[in-house]
Amino acid sequence: MGGQIPENLQKKLTERLTYYEDLGIRLFYRDRRSSENLPTGLAQQSAAALPSSPTTLREEPTLPKTYRKLELQKAVPVPPARISPLPLPTSPGPSLFDAADKIVDDTLLRIREDLGECTRCKLHRHRQTIVFGDGNPKAELVFVGEGPGADEDAQGLPFVGRAGRLLTQMIEAMGLQRKDVYICNVVKCRPPENRTPEEDEITTCSPFLLRQLEVISPKVIVCLGAVAAKTLLQTNRGISQFRGQWLDYRQSKLMATYHPAYLLRNPNAKGEVWKDLQKVMTLLGLPGRKGKPS
Ligand code: SF4
């Protein structure tokens, strides 16, 4: 009995490892020596301390030190995310980027397969369709929004409603077409009443976004709105403090700007967004079309 992991803890560990496997992380090791020496009482205490569902990669481990040896093995070393010009305040806890670092030969198809008919967070309850992403899998420019709305939920495509039509106009004003870029969201299922996705939903779904970005590896990522920017930059700082500035996101340049839905409510902000997109055009060497989007 002394060297055995209690059944309920084993079940919870299995759930968590399955979750990591769904994210494409398949290499694990266990420190047999430390777990075999774990006293039964401590093991039961560990079981009680383990979170009930495997929903987050960001939370601090709550297991006693002896169980923390169950770590993900690094397959490919990738430099950590770097944000410039000034470091932004980041959320505490291990980085979500750790998940994207460990996947070798990943593809968008494999990510979609791993996502499956996902029920990992409560957003699955009201969705009609998972909105995975759409566009050129080798795009130099990726737009990341917040989450699907009603039209997107019905059609299974990102940015196809009113805000989507405005985004399309902006893309065309840059001298591109939608098929030239890739468009996706932080969460893949529509939040009820189009509310902002909650932290647990973002934490659960965003590893799939990070994998998409890792596979596409675009030159430029444009974050549409605060949720996308805060998720990728791992910051709590308001978007107005860094909107329109070039930042580094791993191997890509990142520009945060306002969400098209915000522009529908605040048309005066269109000029600011157009300035941001002109910076993107300059960096990508795009000639653009005459005039800004109406
Ligand atoms: S939002 Fe993401 S994690 Fe939540 S159910 Fe949909 S696909 Fe799964």
PDB file of C-alpha atoms and ligand atoms in Angstrom:
ATOM      1  CA  MET A   1       0.000   0.000   0.000  1.00  0.00           C
ATOM      2  CA  GLY A   2       2.891   2.332   1.025  1.00  0.00           C
ATOM      3  CA  GLY A   3       4.218   2.807  -2.561  1.00  0.00           C
ATOM      4  CA  GLN A   4       0.816   2.968  -4.276  1.00  0.00           C
ATOM      5  CA  ILE A   5      -0.854   6.162  -5.473  1.00  0.00           C
ATOM      6  CA  PRO A   6      -4.368   6.183  -4.013  1.00  0.00           C
ATOM      7  CA  GLU A   7      -7.060   5.288  -6.542  1.00  0.00           C
ATOM      8  CA  ASN A   8      -8.852   8.632  -6.432  1.00  0.00           C
ATOM      9  CA  LEU A   9      -5.592  10.541  -6.940  1.00  0.00           C
ATOM     10  CA  GLN A  10      -4.621   8.193  -9.769  1.00  0.00           C
ATOM     11  CA  LYS A  11      -7.973   8.904 -11.460  1.00  0.00           C
ATOM     12  CA  LYS A  12      -7.447  12.662 -11.205  1.00  0.00           C
ATOM     13  CA  LEU A  13      -3.878  12.384 -12.488  1.00  0.00           C
ATOM     14  CA  THR A  14      -5.132  10.289 -15.408  1.00  0.00           C
ATOM     15  CA  GLU A  15      -7.736  12.973 -16.221  1.00  0.00           C
ATOM     16  CA  ARG A  16      -5.066  15.648 -16.182  1.00  0.00           C
ATOM     17  CA  LEU A  17      -2.661  13.645 -18.346  1.00  0.00           C
ATOM     18  CA  THR A  18      -5.480  12.971 -20.809  1.00  0.00           C
ATOM     19  CA  TYR A  19      -6.116  16.705 -20.953  1.00  0.00           C
ATOM     20  CA  TYR A  20      -2.446  17.368 -21.716  1.00  0.00           C
ATOM     21  CA  GLU A  21      -2.545  14.674 -24.395  1.00  0.00           C
ATOM     22  CA  ASP A  22      -5.558  16.410 -25.944  1.00  0.00           C
ATOM     23  CA  LEU A  23      -3.374  19.492 -26.175  1.00  0.00           C
ATOM     24  CA  GLY A  24      -0.787  17.435 -28.044  1.00  0.00           C
ATOM     25  CA  ILE A  25       1.634  16.991 -25.140  1.00  0.00           C
ATOM     26  CA  ARG A  26       2.498  13.337 -25.111  1.00  0.00           C
ATOM     27  CA  LEU A  27       5.811  12.975 -23.322  1.00  0.00           C
ATOM     28  CA  PHE A  28       5.747  12.630 -19.543  1.00  0.00           C
ATOM     29  CA  TYR A  29       7.926  11.115 -16.867  1.00  0.00           C
ATOM     30  CA  ARG A  30       7.307  10.309 -13.276  1.00  0.00           C
ATOM     31  CA  ASP A  31       9.883  10.419 -10.490  1.00  0.00           C
ATOM     32  CA  ARG A  32       9.304   6.910  -9.118  1.00  0.00           C
ATOM     33  CA  ARG A  33      11.649   7.369  -6.197  1.00  0.00           C
ATOM     34  CA  SER A  34       9.826  10.339  -4.681  1.00  0.00           C
ATOM     35  CA  SER A  35       6.308   8.981  -5.296  1.00  0.00           C
ATOM     36  CA  GLU A  36       7.194   5.546  -3.908  1.00  0.00           C
ATOM     37  CA  ASN A  37       8.435   7.167  -0.715  1.00  0.00           C
ATOM     38  CA  LEU A  38       5.272   9.165  -0.255  1.00  0.00           C
ATOM     39  CA  PRO A  39       3.569   8.222   3.028  1.00  0.00           C
ATOM     40  CA  THR A  40      -0.041   7.087   2.690  1.00  0.00           C
ATOM     41  CA  GLY A  41      -1.412   9.959   4.781  1.00  0.00           C
ATOM     42  CA  LEU A  42       0.397  12.511   2.662  1.00  0.00           C
ATOM     43  CA  ALA A  43      -0.864  10.841  -0.481  1.00  0.00           C
ATOM     44  CA  GLN A  44      -4.453  11.139   0.737  1.00  0.00           C
ATOM     45  CA  GLN A  45      -3.819  14.764   1.573  1.00  0.00           C
ATOM     46  CA  SER A  46      -2.495  15.202  -1.979  1.00  0.00           C
ATOM     47  CA  ALA A  47      -5.648  13.737  -3.433  1.00  0.00           C
ATOM     48  CA  ALA A  48      -7.729  16.222  -1.519  1.00  0.00           C
ATOM     49  CA  ALA A  49      -5.529  19.082  -2.710  1.00  0.00           C
ATOM     50  CA  LEU A  50      -5.753  18.204  -6.415  1.00  0.00           C
ATOM     51  CA  PRO A  51      -8.186  20.412  -8.366  1.00  0.00           C
ATOM     52  CA  SER A  52     -11.347  18.509  -9.304  1.00  0.00           C
ATOM     53  CA  SER A  53     -11.124  19.074 -13.059  1.00  0.00           C
ATOM     54  CA  PRO A  54      -8.183  19.527 -15.421  1.00  0.00           C
ATOM     55  CA  THR A  55      -9.169  22.940 -16.716  1.00  0.00           C
ATOM     56  CA  THR A  56      -6.070  25.077 -16.440  1.00  0.00           C
ATOM     57  CA  LEU A  57      -2.413  25.068 -17.303  1.00  0.00           C
ATOM     58  CA  ARG A  58      -1.816  28.343 -15.517  1.00  0.00           C
ATOM     59  CA  GLU A  59      -2.777  27.522 -11.971  1.00  0.00           C
ATOM     60  CA  GLU A  60      -0.069  27.033  -9.376  1.00  0.00           C
ATOM     61  CA  PRO A  61       0.488  23.375  -8.474  1.00  0.00           C
ATOM     62  CA  THR A  62      -1.258  22.538  -5.221  1.00  0.00           C
ATOM     63  CA  LEU A  63       0.327  19.118  -4.754  1.00  0.00           C
ATOM     64  CA  PRO A  64       3.010  18.597  -2.117  1.00  0.00           C
ATOM     65  CA  LYS A  65       6.580  18.926  -3.363  1.00  0.00           C
ATOM     66  CA  THR A  66       7.022  15.173  -3.760  1.00  0.00           C
ATOM     67  CA  TYR A  67       4.334  15.059  -6.492  1.00  0.00           C
ATOM     68  CA  ARG A  68       5.590  18.084  -8.376  1.00  0.00           C
ATOM     69  CA  LYS A  69       8.152  15.821 -10.070  1.00  0.00           C
ATOM     70  CA  LEU A  70       5.406  14.821 -12.505  1.00  0.00           C
ATOM     71  CA  GLU A  71       6.487  17.355 -15.086  1.00  0.00           C
ATOM     72  CA  LEU A  72       6.198  17.734 -18.828  1.00  0.00           C
ATOM     73  CA  GLN A  73       9.350  16.795 -20.646  1.00  0.00           C
ATOM     74  CA  LYS A  74      10.724  19.487 -22.958  1.00  0.00           C
ATOM     75  CA  ALA A  75      10.918  18.139 -26.496  1.00  0.00           C
ATOM     76  CA  VAL A  76      11.953  21.311 -28.297  1.00  0.00           C
ATOM     77  CA  PRO A  77      13.469  24.299 -26.524  1.00  0.00           C
ATOM     78  CA  VAL A  78      11.773  27.491 -27.747  1.00  0.00           C
ATOM     79  CA  PRO A  79      12.786  30.938 -26.473  1.00  0.00           C
ATOM     80  CA  PRO A  80      10.261  32.401 -24.061  1.00  0.00           C
ATOM     81  CA  ALA A  81       7.835  35.103 -25.161  1.00  0.00           C
ATOM     82  CA  ARG A  82       9.445  38.529 -25.219  1.00  0.00           C
ATOM     83  CA  ILE A  83       7.495  41.709 -24.975  1.00  0.00           C
ATOM     84  CA  SER A  84       8.943  45.068 -25.868  1.00  0.00           C
ATOM     85  CA  PRO A  85       9.547  47.965 -25.548  1.00  0.00           C
ATOM     86  CA  LEU A  86       8.689  47.688 -21.859  1.00  0.00           C
ATOM     87  CA  PRO A  87       7.856  44.491 -20.022  1.00  0.00           C
ATOM     88  CA  LEU A  88       4.151  44.378 -19.292  1.00  0.00           C
ATOM     89  CA  PRO A  89       2.939  43.145 -15.915  1.00  0.00           C
ATOM     90  CA  THR A  90       2.121  39.495 -16.353  1.00  0.00           C
ATOM     91  CA  SER A  91      -0.238  37.118 -14.659  1.00  0.00           C
ATOM     92  CA  PRO A  92       1.280  34.902 -11.962  1.00  0.00           C
ATOM     93  CA  GLY A  93       1.843  31.182 -12.449  1.00  0.00           C
ATOM     94  CA  PRO A  94       3.399  28.995 -15.169  1.00  0.00           C
ATOM     95  CA  SER A  95       3.045  30.315 -18.707  1.00  0.00           C
ATOM     96  CA  LEU A  96       0.489  28.991 -21.157  1.00  0.00           C
ATOM     97  CA  PHE A  97       3.294  29.073 -23.704  1.00  0.00           C
ATOM     98  CA  ASP A  98       4.758  25.998 -22.021  1.00  0.00           C
ATOM     99  CA  ALA A  99       2.040  23.946 -23.732  1.00  0.00           C
ATOM    100  CA  ALA A 100       2.887  25.205 -27.208  1.00  0.00           C
ATOM    101  CA  ASP A 101       6.602  24.613 -26.674  1.00  0.00           C
ATOM    102  CA  LYS A 102       6.417  20.852 -26.488  1.00  0.00           C
ATOM    103  CA  ILE A 103       4.627  19.823 -29.647  1.00  0.00           C
ATOM    104  CA  VAL A 104       6.654  18.490 -32.524  1.00  0.00           C
ATOM    105  CA  ASP A 105       5.315  18.331 -36.117  1.00  0.00           C
ATOM    106  CA  ASP A 106       2.041  19.926 -35.124  1.00  0.00           C
ATOM    107  CA  THR A 107      -0.521  20.833 -37.806  1.00  0.00           C
ATOM    108  CA  LEU A 108      -3.796  22.733 -37.877  1.00  0.00           C
ATOM    109  CA  LEU A 109      -5.562  19.481 -38.744  1.00  0.00           C
ATOM    110  CA  ARG A 110      -4.098  17.740 -35.717  1.00  0.00           C
ATOM    111  CA  ILE A 111      -5.060  20.646 -33.475  1.00  0.00           C
ATOM    112  CA  ARG A 112      -8.633  20.485 -34.797  1.00  0.00           C
ATOM    113  CA  GLU A 113      -8.688  16.742 -34.215  1.00  0.00           C
ATOM    114  CA  ASP A 114      -7.374  17.197 -30.677  1.00  0.00           C
ATOM    115  CA  LEU A 115     -10.095  19.777 -30.048  1.00  0.00           C
ATOM    116  CA  GLY A 116     -12.742  17.285 -31.205  1.00  0.00           C
ATOM    117  CA  GLU A 117     -16.333  17.935 -30.109  1.00  0.00           C
ATOM    118  CA  CYS A 118     -14.907  19.788 -27.161  1.00  0.00           C
ATOM    119  CA  THR A 119     -16.701  19.955 -23.821  1.00  0.00           C
ATOM    120  CA  ARG A 120     -13.706  21.141 -21.808  1.00  0.00           C
ATOM    121  CA  CYS A 121     -15.347  24.344 -20.612  1.00  0.00           C
ATOM    122  CA  LYS A 122     -18.896  25.482 -19.970  1.00  0.00           C
ATOM    123  CA  LEU A 123     -19.109  27.386 -23.271  1.00  0.00           C
ATOM    124  CA  HIS A 124     -19.858  24.105 -25.049  1.00  0.00           C
ATOM    125  CA  ARG A 125     -23.342  24.006 -23.520  1.00  0.00           C
ATOM    126  CA  HIS A 126     -24.937  26.654 -25.723  1.00  0.00           C
ATOM    127  CA  ARG A 127     -22.875  26.522 -28.884  1.00  0.00           C
ATOM    128  CA  GLN A 128     -24.106  25.238 -32.218  1.00  0.00           C
ATOM    129  CA  THR A 129     -20.720  25.048 -33.906  1.00  0.00           C
ATOM    130  CA  ILE A 130     -17.091  25.194 -32.872  1.00  0.00           C
ATOM    131  CA  VAL A 131     -15.464  28.085 -34.732  1.00  0.00           C
ATOM    132  CA  PHE A 132     -11.896  26.888 -35.132  1.00  0.00           C
ATOM    133  CA  GLY A 133     -10.432  29.444 -37.531  1.00  0.00           C
ATOM    134  CA  ASP A 134     -10.347  30.173 -41.230  1.00  0.00           C
ATOM    135  CA  GLY A 135      -7.953  31.321 -43.909  1.00  0.00           C
ATOM    136  CA  ASN A 136      -4.469  30.709 -45.217  1.00  0.00           C
ATOM    137  CA  PRO A 137      -2.586  28.200 -43.042  1.00  0.00           C
ATOM    138  CA  LYS A 138       0.679  29.812 -44.173  1.00  0.00           C
ATOM    139  CA  ALA A 139      -0.514  33.395 -43.704  1.00  0.00           C
ATOM    140  CA  GLU A 140       1.976  36.136 -42.879  1.00  0.00           C
ATOM    141  CA  LEU A 141      -0.817  37.989 -41.097  1.00  0.00           C
ATOM    142  CA  VAL A 142      -3.153  36.518 -38.471  1.00  0.00           C
ATOM    143  CA  PHE A 143      -6.072  38.327 -36.847  1.00  0.00           C
ATOM    144  CA  VAL A 144      -7.085  37.089 -33.406  1.00  0.00           C
ATOM    145  CA  GLY A 145     -10.461  38.071 -31.998  1.00  0.00           C
ATOM    146  CA  GLU A 146     -12.264  37.298 -28.783  1.00  0.00           C
ATOM    147  CA  GLY A 147     -14.889  34.660 -29.528  1.00  0.00           C
ATOM    148  CA  PRO A 148     -17.657  33.785 -31.980  1.00  0.00           C
ATOM    149  CA  GLY A 149     -20.952  35.676 -32.086  1.00  0.00           C
ATOM    150  CA  ALA A 150     -24.358  34.463 -33.256  1.00  0.00           C
ATOM    151  CA  ASP A 151     -23.576  34.502 -37.000  1.00  0.00           C
ATOM    152  CA  GLU A 152     -20.229  32.793 -36.453  1.00  0.00           C
ATOM    153  CA  ASP A 153     -21.846  30.181 -34.220  1.00  0.00           C
ATOM    154  CA  ALA A 154     -24.428  29.447 -36.927  1.00  0.00           C
ATOM    155  CA  GLN A 155     -21.938  29.283 -39.822  1.00  0.00           C
ATOM    156  CA  GLY A 156     -18.876  27.865 -38.072  1.00  0.00           C
ATOM    157  CA  LEU A 157     -16.693  30.657 -39.481  1.00  0.00           C
ATOM    158  CA  PRO A 158     -14.994  33.544 -37.663  1.00  0.00           C
ATOM    159  CA  PHE A 159     -15.959  37.184 -38.254  1.00  0.00           C
ATOM    160  CA  VAL A 160     -18.895  36.755 -40.638  1.00  0.00           C
ATOM    161  CA  GLY A 161     -21.423  39.043 -38.892  1.00  0.00           C
ATOM    162  CA  ARG A 162     -21.538  42.859 -38.928  1.00  0.00           C
ATOM    163  CA  ALA A 163     -18.176  43.180 -37.188  1.00  0.00           C
ATOM    164  CA  GLY A 164     -16.798  40.581 -39.584  1.00  0.00           C
ATOM    165  CA  ARG A 165     -17.901  42.593 -42.605  1.00  0.00           C
ATOM    166  CA  LEU A 166     -16.046  45.589 -41.205  1.00  0.00           C
ATOM    167  CA  LEU A 167     -12.962  43.433 -40.674  1.00  0.00           C
ATOM    168  CA  THR A 168     -13.244  42.242 -44.286  1.00  0.00           C
ATOM    169  CA  GLN A 169     -13.338  45.879 -45.442  1.00  0.00           C
ATOM    170  CA  MET A 170     -10.242  46.623 -43.383  1.00  0.00           C
ATOM    171  CA  ILE A 171      -8.398  43.612 -44.837  1.00  0.00           C
ATOM    172  CA  GLU A 172      -9.334  44.659 -48.380  1.00  0.00           C
ATOM    173  CA  ALA A 173      -8.250  48.250 -47.703  1.00  0.00           C
ATOM    174  CA  MET A 174      -4.855  46.797 -46.811  1.00  0.00           C
ATOM    175  CA  GLY A 175      -4.695  45.351 -50.323  1.00  0.00           C
ATOM    176  CA  LEU A 176      -5.431  41.779 -49.194  1.00  0.00           C
ATOM    177  CA  GLN A 177      -8.338  39.364 -49.296  1.00  0.00           C
ATOM    178  CA  ARG A 178      -9.650  37.243 -46.466  1.00  0.00           C
ATOM    179  CA  LYS A 179      -8.168  34.123 -48.047  1.00  0.00           C
ATOM    180  CA  ASP A 180      -4.699  35.709 -47.755  1.00  0.00           C
ATOM    181  CA  VAL A 181      -4.844  35.977 -43.965  1.00  0.00           C
ATOM    182  CA  TYR A 182      -5.834  33.660 -41.111  1.00  0.00           C
ATOM    183  CA  ILE A 183      -8.610  34.634 -38.695  1.00  0.00           C
ATOM    184  CA  CYS A 184      -9.366  32.971 -35.378  1.00  0.00           C
ATOM    185  CA  ASN A 185     -10.457  33.676 -31.821  1.00  0.00           C
ATOM    186  CA  VAL A 186      -9.284  33.106 -28.265  1.00  0.00           C
ATOM    187  CA  VAL A 187     -12.308  30.911 -27.455  1.00  0.00           C
ATOM    188  CA  LYS A 188     -13.852  28.662 -30.083  1.00  0.00           C
ATOM    189  CA  CYS A 189     -17.427  28.596 -28.775  1.00  0.00           C
ATOM    190  CA  ARG A 190     -19.878  31.473 -28.527  1.00  0.00           C
ATOM    191  CA  PRO A 191     -20.241  32.942 -25.030  1.00  0.00           C
ATOM    192  CA  PRO A 192     -23.944  33.304 -24.114  1.00  0.00           C
ATOM    193  CA  GLU A 193     -25.385  36.748 -24.945  1.00  0.00           C
ATOM    194  CA  ASN A 194     -21.992  37.549 -26.507  1.00  0.00           C
ATOM    195  CA  ARG A 195     -20.544  38.240 -23.082  1.00  0.00           C
ATOM    196  CA  THR A 196     -16.789  38.475 -22.588  1.00  0.00           C
ATOM    197  CA  PRO A 197     -15.217  35.036 -22.121  1.00  0.00           C
ATOM    198  CA  GLU A 198     -14.413  34.289 -18.507  1.00  0.00           C
ATOM    199  CA  GLU A 199     -10.925  33.565 -17.241  1.00  0.00           C
ATOM    200  CA  ASP A 200     -11.446  29.819 -16.816  1.00  0.00           C
ATOM    201  CA  GLU A 201     -12.837  29.576 -20.369  1.00  0.00           C
ATOM    202  CA  ILE A 202      -9.887  31.525 -21.784  1.00  0.00           C
ATOM    203  CA  THR A 203      -7.402  29.435 -19.827  1.00  0.00           C
ATOM    204  CA  THR A 204      -8.977  26.196 -21.035  1.00  0.00           C
ATOM    205  CA  CYS A 205      -9.361  27.127 -24.698  1.00  0.00           C
ATOM    206  CA  SER A 206      -6.367  29.366 -25.415  1.00  0.00           C
ATOM    207  CA  PRO A 207      -3.735  26.575 -25.571  1.00  0.00           C
ATOM    208  CA  PHE A 208      -5.366  25.585 -28.865  1.00  0.00           C
ATOM    209  CA  LEU A 209      -4.962  29.163 -30.137  1.00  0.00           C
ATOM    210  CA  LEU A 210      -1.303  29.124 -29.083  1.00  0.00           C
ATOM    211  CA  ARG A 211      -0.805  25.928 -31.055  1.00  0.00           C
ATOM    212  CA  GLN A 212      -2.490  27.474 -34.111  1.00  0.00           C
ATOM    213  CA  LEU A 213      -0.145  30.456 -33.927  1.00  0.00           C
ATOM    214  CA  GLU A 214       2.860  28.197 -33.432  1.00  0.00           C
ATOM    215  CA  VAL A 215       1.955  26.196 -36.560  1.00  0.00           C
ATOM    216  CA  ILE A 216       1.147  29.196 -38.770  1.00  0.00           C
ATOM    217  CA  SER A 217       4.089  31.196 -37.431  1.00  0.00           C
ATOM    218  CA  PRO A 218       2.972  34.484 -39.039  1.00  0.00           C
ATOM    219  CA  LYS A 219       5.133  37.566 -39.400  1.00  0.00           C
ATOM    220  CA  VAL A 220       2.430  39.684 -37.787  1.00  0.00           C
ATOM    221  CA  ILE A 221      -0.397  38.991 -35.352  1.00  0.00           C
ATOM    222  CA  VAL A 222      -3.090  41.645 -35.006  1.00  0.00           C
ATOM    223  CA  CYS A 223      -5.009  41.298 -31.756  1.00  0.00           C
ATOM    224  CA  LEU A 224      -8.547  42.589 -32.162  1.00  0.00           C
ATOM    225  CA  GLY A 225      -9.540  43.832 -28.735  1.00  0.00           C
ATOM    226  CA  ALA A 226      -8.403  43.472 -25.173  1.00  0.00           C
ATOM    227  CA  VAL A 227      -9.152  39.771 -24.664  1.00  0.00           C
ATOM    228  CA  ALA A 228      -6.874  38.645 -27.485  1.00  0.00           C
ATOM    229  CA  ALA A 229      -4.115  41.083 -26.525  1.00  0.00           C
ATOM    230  CA  LYS A 230      -4.206  40.242 -22.834  1.00  0.00           C
ATOM    231  CA  THR A 231      -4.256  36.511 -23.554  1.00  0.00           C
ATOM    232  CA  LEU A 232      -1.260  36.522 -25.879  1.00  0.00           C
ATOM    233  CA  LEU A 233       0.751  39.054 -23.889  1.00  0.00           C
ATOM    234  CA  GLN A 234      -0.231  37.469 -20.560  1.00  0.00           C
ATOM    235  CA  THR A 235      -0.875  40.914 -19.128  1.00  0.00           C
ATOM    236  CA  ASN A 236      -3.515  42.602 -17.043  1.00  0.00           C
ATOM    237  CA  ARG A 237      -2.686  46.030 -18.448  1.00  0.00           C
ATOM    238  CA  GLY A 238      -5.445  47.857 -20.359  1.00  0.00           C
ATOM    239  CA  ILE A 239      -5.191  47.707 -24.159  1.00  0.00           C
ATOM    240  CA  SER A 240      -5.134  51.512 -24.435  1.00  0.00           C
ATOM    241  CA  GLN A 241      -1.684  51.473 -22.815  1.00  0.00           C
ATOM    242  CA  PHE A 242      -0.068  49.496 -25.639  1.00  0.00           C
ATOM    243  CA  ARG A 243      -2.512  49.749 -28.586  1.00  0.00           C
ATOM    244  CA  GLY A 244      -0.742  50.736 -31.773  1.00  0.00           C
ATOM    245  CA  GLN A 245       2.727  49.752 -30.513  1.00  0.00           C
ATOM    246  CA  TRP A 246       4.827  46.971 -31.958  1.00  0.00           C
ATOM    247  CA  LEU A 247       5.339  44.187 -29.429  1.00  0.00           C
ATOM    248  CA  ASP A 248       7.080  40.836 -29.707  1.00  0.00           C
ATOM    249  CA  TYR A 249       5.123  37.619 -29.482  1.00  0.00           C
ATOM    250  CA  ARG A 250       7.566  34.734 -29.780  1.00  0.00           C
ATOM    251  CA  GLN A 251       8.777  34.786 -33.403  1.00  0.00           C
ATOM    252  CA  SER A 252       6.074  37.233 -34.566  1.00  0.00           C
ATOM    253  CA  LYS A 253       5.448  40.959 -34.276  1.00  0.00           C
ATOM    254  CA  LEU A 254       2.224  41.748 -32.455  1.00  0.00           C
ATOM    255  CA  MET A 255      -0.019  44.779 -32.877  1.00  0.00           C
ATOM    256  CA  ALA A 256      -3.034  45.253 -30.604  1.00  0.00           C
ATOM    257  CA  THR A 257      -5.898  47.352 -31.885  1.00  0.00           C
ATOM    258  CA  TYR A 258      -9.609  47.815 -31.242  1.00  0.00           C
ATOM    259  CA  HIS A 259     -12.140  45.088 -32.032  1.00  0.00           C
ATOM    260  CA  PRO A 260     -14.370  45.791 -35.077  1.00  0.00           C
ATOM    261  CA  ALA A 261     -17.434  45.411 -32.797  1.00  0.00           C
ATOM    262  CA  TYR A 262     -16.070  48.328 -30.751  1.00  0.00           C
ATOM    263  CA  LEU A 263     -15.709  50.345 -33.963  1.00  0.00           C
ATOM    264  CA  LEU A 264     -19.371  49.719 -34.808  1.00  0.00           C
ATOM    265  CA  ARG A 265     -20.282  51.378 -31.508  1.00  0.00           C
ATOM    266  CA  ASN A 266     -17.510  54.002 -31.693  1.00  0.00           C
ATOM    267  CA  PRO A 267     -16.958  54.909 -35.365  1.00  0.00           C
ATOM    268  CA  ASN A 268     -14.642  57.768 -34.360  1.00  0.00           C
ATOM    269  CA  ALA A 269     -12.035  55.178 -33.352  1.00  0.00           C
ATOM    270  CA  LYS A 270     -11.769  53.870 -36.940  1.00  0.00           C
ATOM    271  CA  GLY A 271      -9.016  56.366 -37.717  1.00  0.00           C
ATOM    272  CA  GLU A 272      -6.872  55.023 -34.870  1.00  0.00           C
ATOM    273  CA  VAL A 273      -7.327  51.453 -36.083  1.00  0.00           C
ATOM    274  CA  TRP A 274      -6.502  52.449 -39.633  1.00  0.00           C
ATOM    275  CA  LYS A 275      -3.245  53.997 -38.399  1.00  0.00           C
ATOM    276  CA  ASP A 276      -2.416  50.721 -36.633  1.00  0.00           C
ATOM    277  CA  LEU A 277      -3.152  48.733 -39.781  1.00  0.00           C
ATOM    278  CA  GLN A 278      -0.992  51.078 -41.858  1.00  0.00           C
ATOM    279  CA  LYS A 279       1.917  50.179 -39.581  1.00  0.00           C
ATOM    280  CA  VAL A 280       1.182  46.525 -40.325  1.00  0.00           C
ATOM    281  CA  MET A 281       1.085  47.269 -44.065  1.00  0.00           C
ATOM    282  CA  THR A 282       4.462  49.007 -43.867  1.00  0.00           C
ATOM    283  CA  LEU A 283       6.051  46.099 -42.029  1.00  0.00           C
ATOM    284  CA  LEU A 284       4.615  43.565 -44.496  1.00  0.00           C
ATOM    285  CA  GLY A 285       5.395  45.759 -47.529  1.00  0.00           C
ATOM    286  CA  LEU A 286       1.740  45.979 -48.581  1.00  0.00           C
ATOM    287  CA  PRO A 287       0.839  48.800 -50.962  1.00  0.00           C
ATOM    288  CA  GLY A 288      -2.780  48.944 -49.714  1.00  0.00           C
ATOM    289  CA  ARG A 289      -5.788  50.323 -51.494  1.00  0.00           C
ATOM    290  CA  LYS A 290      -6.437  54.048 -51.695  1.00  0.00           C
ATOM    291  CA  GLY A 291      -8.294  55.431 -48.680  1.00  0.00           C
ATOM    292  CA  LYS A 292      -9.235  53.991 -45.334  1.00  0.00           C
ATOM    293  CA  PRO A 293     -12.202  51.649 -44.855  1.00  0.00           C
ATOM    294  CA  SER A 294     -15.528  53.462 -44.534  1.00  0.00           C
TER     295      SER A 294
HETATM  296  S1  SF4 B   1     -14.590  27.326 -25.798  1.00  0.00           S
HETATM  297 FE1  SF4 B   1     -12.846  26.030 -26.307  1.00  0.00          FE
HETATM  298  S2  SF4 B   1     -12.438  24.822 -24.452  1.00  0.00           S
HETATM  299 FE2  SF4 B   1     -14.520  25.681 -24.257  1.00  0.00          FE
HETATM  300  S3  SF4 B   1     -15.842  24.055 -25.050  1.00  0.00           S
HETATM  301 FE3  SF4 B   1     -15.409  25.477 -26.750  1.00  0.00          FE
HETATM  302  S4  SF4 B   1     -13.642  24.583 -27.812  1.00  0.00           S
HETATM  303 FE4  SF4 B   1     -13.784  23.614 -25.773  1.00  0.00          FE
END
